[in-house]
mmCIF file of C-alpha atoms in Angstrom:
data_model
loop_
_atom_site.group_PDB
_atom_site.id
_atom_site.type_symbol
_atom_site.label_atom_id
_atom_site.label_comp_id
_atom_site.label_asym_id
_atom_site.label_seq_id
_atom_site.Cartn_x
_atom_site.Cartn_y
_atom_site.Cartn_z
ATOM 1 C CA LYS A 1 68.412 27.287 63.526
ATOM 2 C CA ALA A 2 65.540 27.945 65.924
ATOM 3 C CA GLY A 3 66.000 26.865 69.526
ATOM 4 C CA VAL A 4 63.587 25.254 71.940
ATOM 5 C CA THR A 5 60.508 27.392 72.467
ATOM 6 C CA GLN A 6 58.192 27.328 75.440
ATOM 7 C CA THR A 7 54.832 28.982 75.920
ATOM 8 C CA PRO A 8 53.663 30.779 77.848
ATOM 9 C CA ARG A 9 56.708 32.389 79.457
ATOM 10 C CA TYR A 10 54.833 33.428 82.582
ATOM 11 C CA LEU A 11 51.707 32.130 84.295
ATOM 12 C CA ILE A 12 49.864 33.032 87.452
ATOM 13 C CA LYS A 13 47.311 30.553 88.752
ATOM 14 C CA THR A 14 45.485 29.910 92.014
ATOM 15 C CA ARG A 15 45.476 26.780 94.106
ATOM 16 C CA GLY A 16 43.242 24.021 92.760
ATOM 17 C CA GLN A 17 43.422 25.170 89.157
ATOM 18 C CA GLN A 18 45.138 23.252 86.396
ATOM 19 C CA VAL A 19 47.689 24.433 83.875
ATOM 20 C CA THR A 20 49.079 23.288 80.520
ATOM 21 C CA LEU A 21 52.540 24.249 79.331
ATOM 22 C CA SER A 22 53.800 23.812 75.791
ATOM 23 C CA CYS A 23 57.215 23.041 74.339
ATOM 24 C CA SER A 24 58.422 22.947 70.753
ATOM 25 C CA PRO A 25 61.768 21.168 70.401
ATOM 26 C CA ILE A 26 64.501 21.922 67.921
ATOM 27 C CA SER A 27 63.602 20.611 64.483
ATOM 28 C CA GLY A 28 64.737 17.019 64.101
ATOM 29 C CA HIS A 29 64.982 16.326 67.821
ATOM 30 C CA ARG A 30 62.636 13.536 68.819
ATOM 31 C CA SER A 31 63.233 13.506 72.565
ATOM 32 C CA VAL A 32 61.707 16.080 74.891
ATOM 33 C CA SER A 33 62.316 16.203 78.638
ATOM 34 C CA TRP A 34 60.639 18.326 81.282
ATOM 35 C CA TYR A 35 62.203 19.653 84.470
ATOM 36 C CA GLN A 36 61.067 21.626 87.483
ATOM 37 C CA GLN A 37 63.551 24.133 88.864
ATOM 38 C CA THR A 38 63.205 25.697 92.297
ATOM 39 C CA PRO A 39 65.776 27.555 94.421
ATOM 40 C CA GLY A 40 65.739 24.865 97.095
ATOM 41 C CA GLN A 41 65.697 21.696 94.997
ATOM 42 C CA GLY A 42 67.503 22.707 91.833
ATOM 43 C CA LEU A 43 66.583 20.953 88.597
ATOM 44 C CA GLN A 44 64.300 17.973 89.129
ATOM 45 C CA PHE A 45 63.495 15.599 86.268
ATOM 46 C CA LEU A 46 59.787 15.224 85.546
ATOM 47 C CA PHE A 47 59.560 12.989 82.471
ATOM 48 C CA GLU A 48 60.927 12.347 79.007
ATOM 49 C CA TYR A 49 59.070 11.631 75.794
ATOM 50 C CA PHE A 50 60.505 10.019 72.696
ATOM 51 C CA SER A 51 58.463 9.458 69.564
ATOM 52 C CA GLU A 52 55.190 10.120 71.414
ATOM 53 C CA THR A 53 55.973 7.597 74.169
ATOM 54 C CA GLN A 54 56.919 8.371 77.739
ATOM 55 C CA ARG A 55 60.352 6.822 78.057
ATOM 56 C CA ASN A 56 61.184 7.888 81.587
ATOM 57 C CA LYS A 57 59.545 9.405 84.612
ATOM 58 C CA GLY A 58 60.821 11.170 87.699
ATOM 59 C CA ASN A 59 59.450 11.055 91.216
ATOM 60 C CA PHE A 60 56.543 13.453 90.924
ATOM 61 C CA PRO A 61 52.896 12.833 91.847
ATOM 62 C CA GLY A 62 50.327 11.846 89.250
ATOM 63 C CA ARG A 63 49.081 15.451 89.111
ATOM 64 C CA PHE A 64 51.984 16.032 86.745
ATOM 65 C CA SER A 65 51.432 14.528 83.317
ATOM 66 C CA GLY A 66 52.613 15.069 79.797
ATOM 67 C CA ARG A 67 52.290 14.016 76.239
ATOM 68 C CA GLN A 68 54.078 14.345 72.935
ATOM 69 C CA PHE A 69 52.556 14.814 69.520
ATOM 70 C CA SER A 70 53.608 13.367 66.196
ATOM 71 C CA ASN A 71 55.480 16.581 65.323
ATOM 72 C CA SER A 72 57.513 16.154 68.567
ATOM 73 C CA ARG A 73 55.852 19.115 70.269
ATOM 74 C CA SER A 74 55.117 18.334 73.887
ATOM 75 C CA GLU A 75 52.723 19.530 76.545
ATOM 76 C CA MET A 76 52.902 19.237 80.286
ATOM 77 C CA ASN A 77 49.831 19.415 82.491
ATOM 78 C CA VAL A 78 49.604 20.021 86.213
ATOM 79 C CA SER A 79 46.234 19.477 87.838
ATOM 80 C CA THR A 80 44.997 20.639 91.228
ATOM 81 C CA LEU A 81 47.794 23.157 91.620
ATOM 82 C CA GLU A 82 49.470 23.566 95.009
ATOM 83 C CA LEU A 83 51.543 26.476 96.297
ATOM 84 C CA GLY A 84 54.641 24.288 96.117
ATOM 85 C CA ASP A 85 54.217 23.911 92.358
ATOM 86 C CA SER A 86 55.485 27.456 91.901
ATOM 87 C CA ALA A 87 58.676 27.015 89.912
ATOM 88 C CA LEU A 88 60.438 27.481 86.606
ATOM 89 C CA TYR A 89 59.429 24.650 84.282
ATOM 90 C CA LEU A 90 62.062 23.855 81.697
ATOM 91 C CA CYS A 91 61.791 21.824 78.561
ATOM 92 C CA ALA A 92 64.804 20.326 76.822
ATOM 93 C CA SER A 93 65.159 18.633 73.485
ATOM 94 C CA THR A 94 67.882 16.097 72.917
ATOM 95 C CA LYS A 95 70.125 15.747 69.907
ATOM 96 C CA THR A 96 71.267 12.158 69.601
ATOM 97 C CA SER A 97 74.267 11.306 67.460
ATOM 98 C CA PHE A 98 76.862 8.585 67.284
ATOM 99 C CA THR A 99 78.941 10.632 69.742
ATOM 100 C CA GLY A 100 76.155 10.741 72.329
ATOM 101 C CA ASN A 101 73.422 13.048 73.597
ATOM 102 C CA GLU A 102 73.265 16.808 73.967
ATOM 103 C CA GLN A 103 70.340 18.501 75.725
ATOM 104 C CA PHE A 104 69.228 21.969 74.692
ATOM 105 C CA PHE A 105 66.949 23.877 77.025
ATOM 106 C CA GLY A 106 64.204 26.358 76.342
ATOM 107 C CA PRO A 107 63.816 29.605 78.293
ATOM 108 C CA GLY A 108 61.292 28.075 80.668
ATOM 109 C CA THR A 109 57.805 28.893 81.877
ATOM 110 C CA ARG A 110 57.669 30.708 85.205
ATOM 111 C CA LEU A 111 54.593 29.403 87.069
ATOM 112 C CA THR A 112 53.362 31.207 90.156
ATOM 113 C CA VAL A 113 50.616 29.593 92.229
ATOM 114 C CA LEU A 114 48.753 31.909 94.605
ATOM 115 C CA GLU B 2 71.218 5.968 94.516
ATOM 116 C CA ASP B 3 72.341 8.140 91.613
ATOM 117 C CA GLN B 4 73.601 11.445 92.931
ATOM 118 C CA VAL B 5 75.491 14.553 91.816
ATOM 119 C CA THR B 6 77.192 16.954 94.227
ATOM 120 C CA GLN B 7 78.726 20.245 93.165
ATOM 121 C CA SER B 8 81.160 22.368 95.108
ATOM 122 C CA PRO B 9 81.585 25.061 96.076
ATOM 123 C CA GLU B 10 78.015 26.364 96.208
ATOM 124 C CA ALA B 11 79.248 29.867 95.467
ATOM 125 C CA LEU B 12 82.536 31.303 94.297
ATOM 126 C CA ARG B 13 83.752 34.871 93.958
ATOM 127 C CA LEU B 14 86.796 35.520 91.784
ATOM 128 C CA GLN B 15 88.677 38.571 90.705
ATOM 129 C CA GLU B 16 88.919 39.055 86.961
ATOM 130 C CA GLY B 17 91.855 36.962 85.743
ATOM 131 C CA GLU B 18 91.914 34.713 88.826
ATOM 132 C CA SER B 19 91.704 31.120 87.564
ATOM 133 C CA SER B 20 89.853 28.449 89.520
ATOM 134 C CA SER B 21 88.040 25.120 89.265
ATOM 135 C CA LEU B 22 84.526 23.939 89.983
ATOM 136 C CA ASN B 23 83.959 20.380 91.153
ATOM 137 C CA CYS B 24 81.228 17.889 90.300
ATOM 138 C CA SER B 25 81.345 14.534 92.071
ATOM 139 C CA TYR B 26 78.916 11.835 91.077
ATOM 140 C CA THR B 27 77.604 8.424 91.968
ATOM 141 C CA VAL B 28 75.760 6.741 89.147
ATOM 142 C CA SER B 29 75.054 3.234 87.966
ATOM 143 C CA GLY B 30 76.654 3.174 84.552
ATOM 144 C CA LEU B 31 77.572 6.620 83.320
ATOM 145 C CA ARG B 32 76.139 7.403 79.894
ATOM 146 C CA GLY B 33 77.468 10.939 79.929
ATOM 147 C CA LEU B 34 78.384 13.898 82.133
ATOM 148 C CA PHE B 35 77.183 17.335 81.088
ATOM 149 C CA TRP B 36 78.086 20.889 82.000
ATOM 150 C CA TYR B 37 75.711 23.804 81.554
ATOM 151 C CA ARG B 38 75.792 27.509 82.222
ATOM 152 C CA GLN B 39 72.654 29.220 83.449
ATOM 153 C CA ASP B 40 72.068 32.960 83.584
ATOM 154 C CA PRO B 41 69.333 34.387 85.831
ATOM 155 C CA GLY B 42 65.854 33.955 84.360
ATOM 156 C CA LYS B 43 67.071 31.800 81.483
ATOM 157 C CA GLY B 44 67.267 28.127 80.659
ATOM 158 C CA PRO B 45 70.591 26.285 80.996
ATOM 159 C CA GLU B 46 72.984 26.633 78.080
ATOM 160 C CA PHE B 47 74.825 23.503 77.003
ATOM 161 C CA LEU B 48 78.613 23.652 77.376
ATOM 162 C CA PHE B 49 80.167 20.174 77.276
ATOM 163 C CA THR B 50 79.498 16.456 77.259
ATOM 164 C CA LEU B 51 82.095 14.009 78.591
ATOM 165 C CA TYR B 52 81.740 10.257 78.241
ATOM 166 C CA SER B 53 84.788 8.493 79.612
ATOM 167 C CA ALA B 54 87.460 8.969 82.263
ATOM 168 C CA GLY B 55 90.400 10.928 80.970
ATOM 169 C CA GLU B 56 88.364 12.874 78.452
ATOM 170 C CA GLU B 57 88.863 16.653 78.266
ATOM 171 C CA LYS B 58 87.042 19.362 76.311
ATOM 172 C CA GLU B 59 87.751 23.064 75.953
ATOM 173 C CA LYS B 60 85.805 26.104 74.918
ATOM 174 C CA GLU B 61 87.302 29.565 75.192
ATOM 175 C CA ARG B 62 88.259 30.035 78.876
ATOM 176 C CA LEU B 63 86.568 26.821 80.006
ATOM 177 C CA LYS B 64 88.005 23.327 80.172
ATOM 178 C CA ALA B 65 86.125 20.284 81.450
ATOM 179 C CA THR B 66 87.783 17.084 82.626
ATOM 180 C CA LEU B 67 86.409 13.749 83.780
ATOM 181 C CA THR B 68 87.560 10.986 86.125
ATOM 182 C CA LYS B 69 85.676 7.922 87.314
ATOM 183 C CA LYS B 70 84.259 9.793 90.311
ATOM 184 C CA GLU B 71 84.256 13.473 89.445
ATOM 185 C CA SER B 72 84.515 16.186 86.868
ATOM 186 C CA PHE B 73 86.174 19.573 87.019
ATOM 187 C CA LEU B 74 85.317 22.730 85.161
ATOM 188 C CA HIS B 75 88.460 24.841 84.992
ATOM 189 C CA ILE B 76 88.032 28.538 84.317
ATOM 190 C CA THR B 77 91.169 30.281 83.104
ATOM 191 C CA ALA B 78 91.514 34.052 83.460
ATOM 192 C CA PRO B 79 87.777 34.592 83.945
ATOM 193 C CA LYS B 80 85.973 37.764 82.904
ATOM 194 C CA PRO B 81 82.892 39.367 84.477
ATOM 195 C CA GLU B 82 80.735 37.941 81.665
ATOM 196 C CA ASP B 83 81.591 34.444 82.928
ATOM 197 C CA SER B 84 79.444 35.166 85.990
ATOM 198 C CA ALA B 85 76.612 32.620 86.031
ATOM 199 C CA THR B 86 75.489 29.419 87.706
ATOM 200 C CA TYR B 87 77.295 26.364 86.378
ATOM 201 C CA LEU B 88 75.333 23.120 86.472
ATOM 202 C CA CYS B 89 76.619 19.585 86.220
ATOM 203 C CA ALA B 90 74.436 16.616 85.281
ATOM 204 C CA VAL B 91 74.877 12.908 84.633
ATOM 205 C CA GLN B 92 72.827 10.554 82.533
ATOM 206 C CA ALA B 93 72.454 7.183 84.213
ATOM 207 C CA GLY B 94 73.015 3.950 82.358
ATOM 208 C CA GLY B 95 70.065 1.628 81.949
ATOM 209 C CA THR B 96 67.684 4.592 82.005
ATOM 210 C CA TYR B 97 67.681 7.897 80.216
ATOM 211 C CA LYS B 98 67.316 9.940 83.374
ATOM 212 C CA TYR B 99 69.400 13.063 83.852
ATOM 213 C CA ILE B 100 70.405 13.901 87.429
ATOM 214 C CA PHE B 101 71.482 17.471 88.082
ATOM 215 C CA GLY B 102 73.601 18.964 90.797
ATOM 216 C CA THR B 103 72.441 22.140 92.524
ATOM 217 C CA GLY B 104 75.058 24.235 90.780
ATOM 218 C CA THR B 105 77.918 26.588 91.580
ATOM 219 C CA ARG B 106 77.111 30.302 91.504
ATOM 220 C CA LEU B 107 80.147 32.060 90.067
ATOM 221 C CA LYS B 108 80.695 35.780 90.405
ATOM 222 C CA VAL B 109 83.656 37.360 88.639
ATOM 223 C CA LEU B 110 84.518 40.852 89.832
ATOM 224 C CA ALA B 111 86.077 43.449 87.545
#
């Protein structure tokens, strides 16, 4: 069974540019969450999408946005990039069953802002 | 405020030296507590989900336990391949937000 895939794996951008990251969840998983991981802050929740609707949002500025398509694939967009946006961006898809939730993470997209 | 604190930040063990990692949490209505393993440059790998105090789960050399305020990840007779960062997270009730701790970096020496 294929895992969560994220593209691209690496990105280098300059300040002021914008970037779009893509995530394909595990087949059958309808929930996709996005996280930012940095050495100083650890894993910070960005937002979660379920059936094309944003179900939850973390404490990030409006420059960070996302969306989910009908096939559950999700994209995350960051506009007007800042140096502090350099991080590993992780996507996770959630398997929901009667026993609860399990999150499965992709390999991440390493974003470097120069 | 929902919060997760992991200790210690880093731990060095000799191969075969058992130990425990701690995850203490404050959350409004626990929906679940999760343990992950993360290797450098990779996404976290799911290990366990615990839902209620008293629950225990095991997988190979790892055993996770849960109380009303904290969770422990016990590592029995660790091997060098167990070296990784172990992350704990909680899902808060009323929302679907996951709150992560900053992790424990485990190094097992041969």
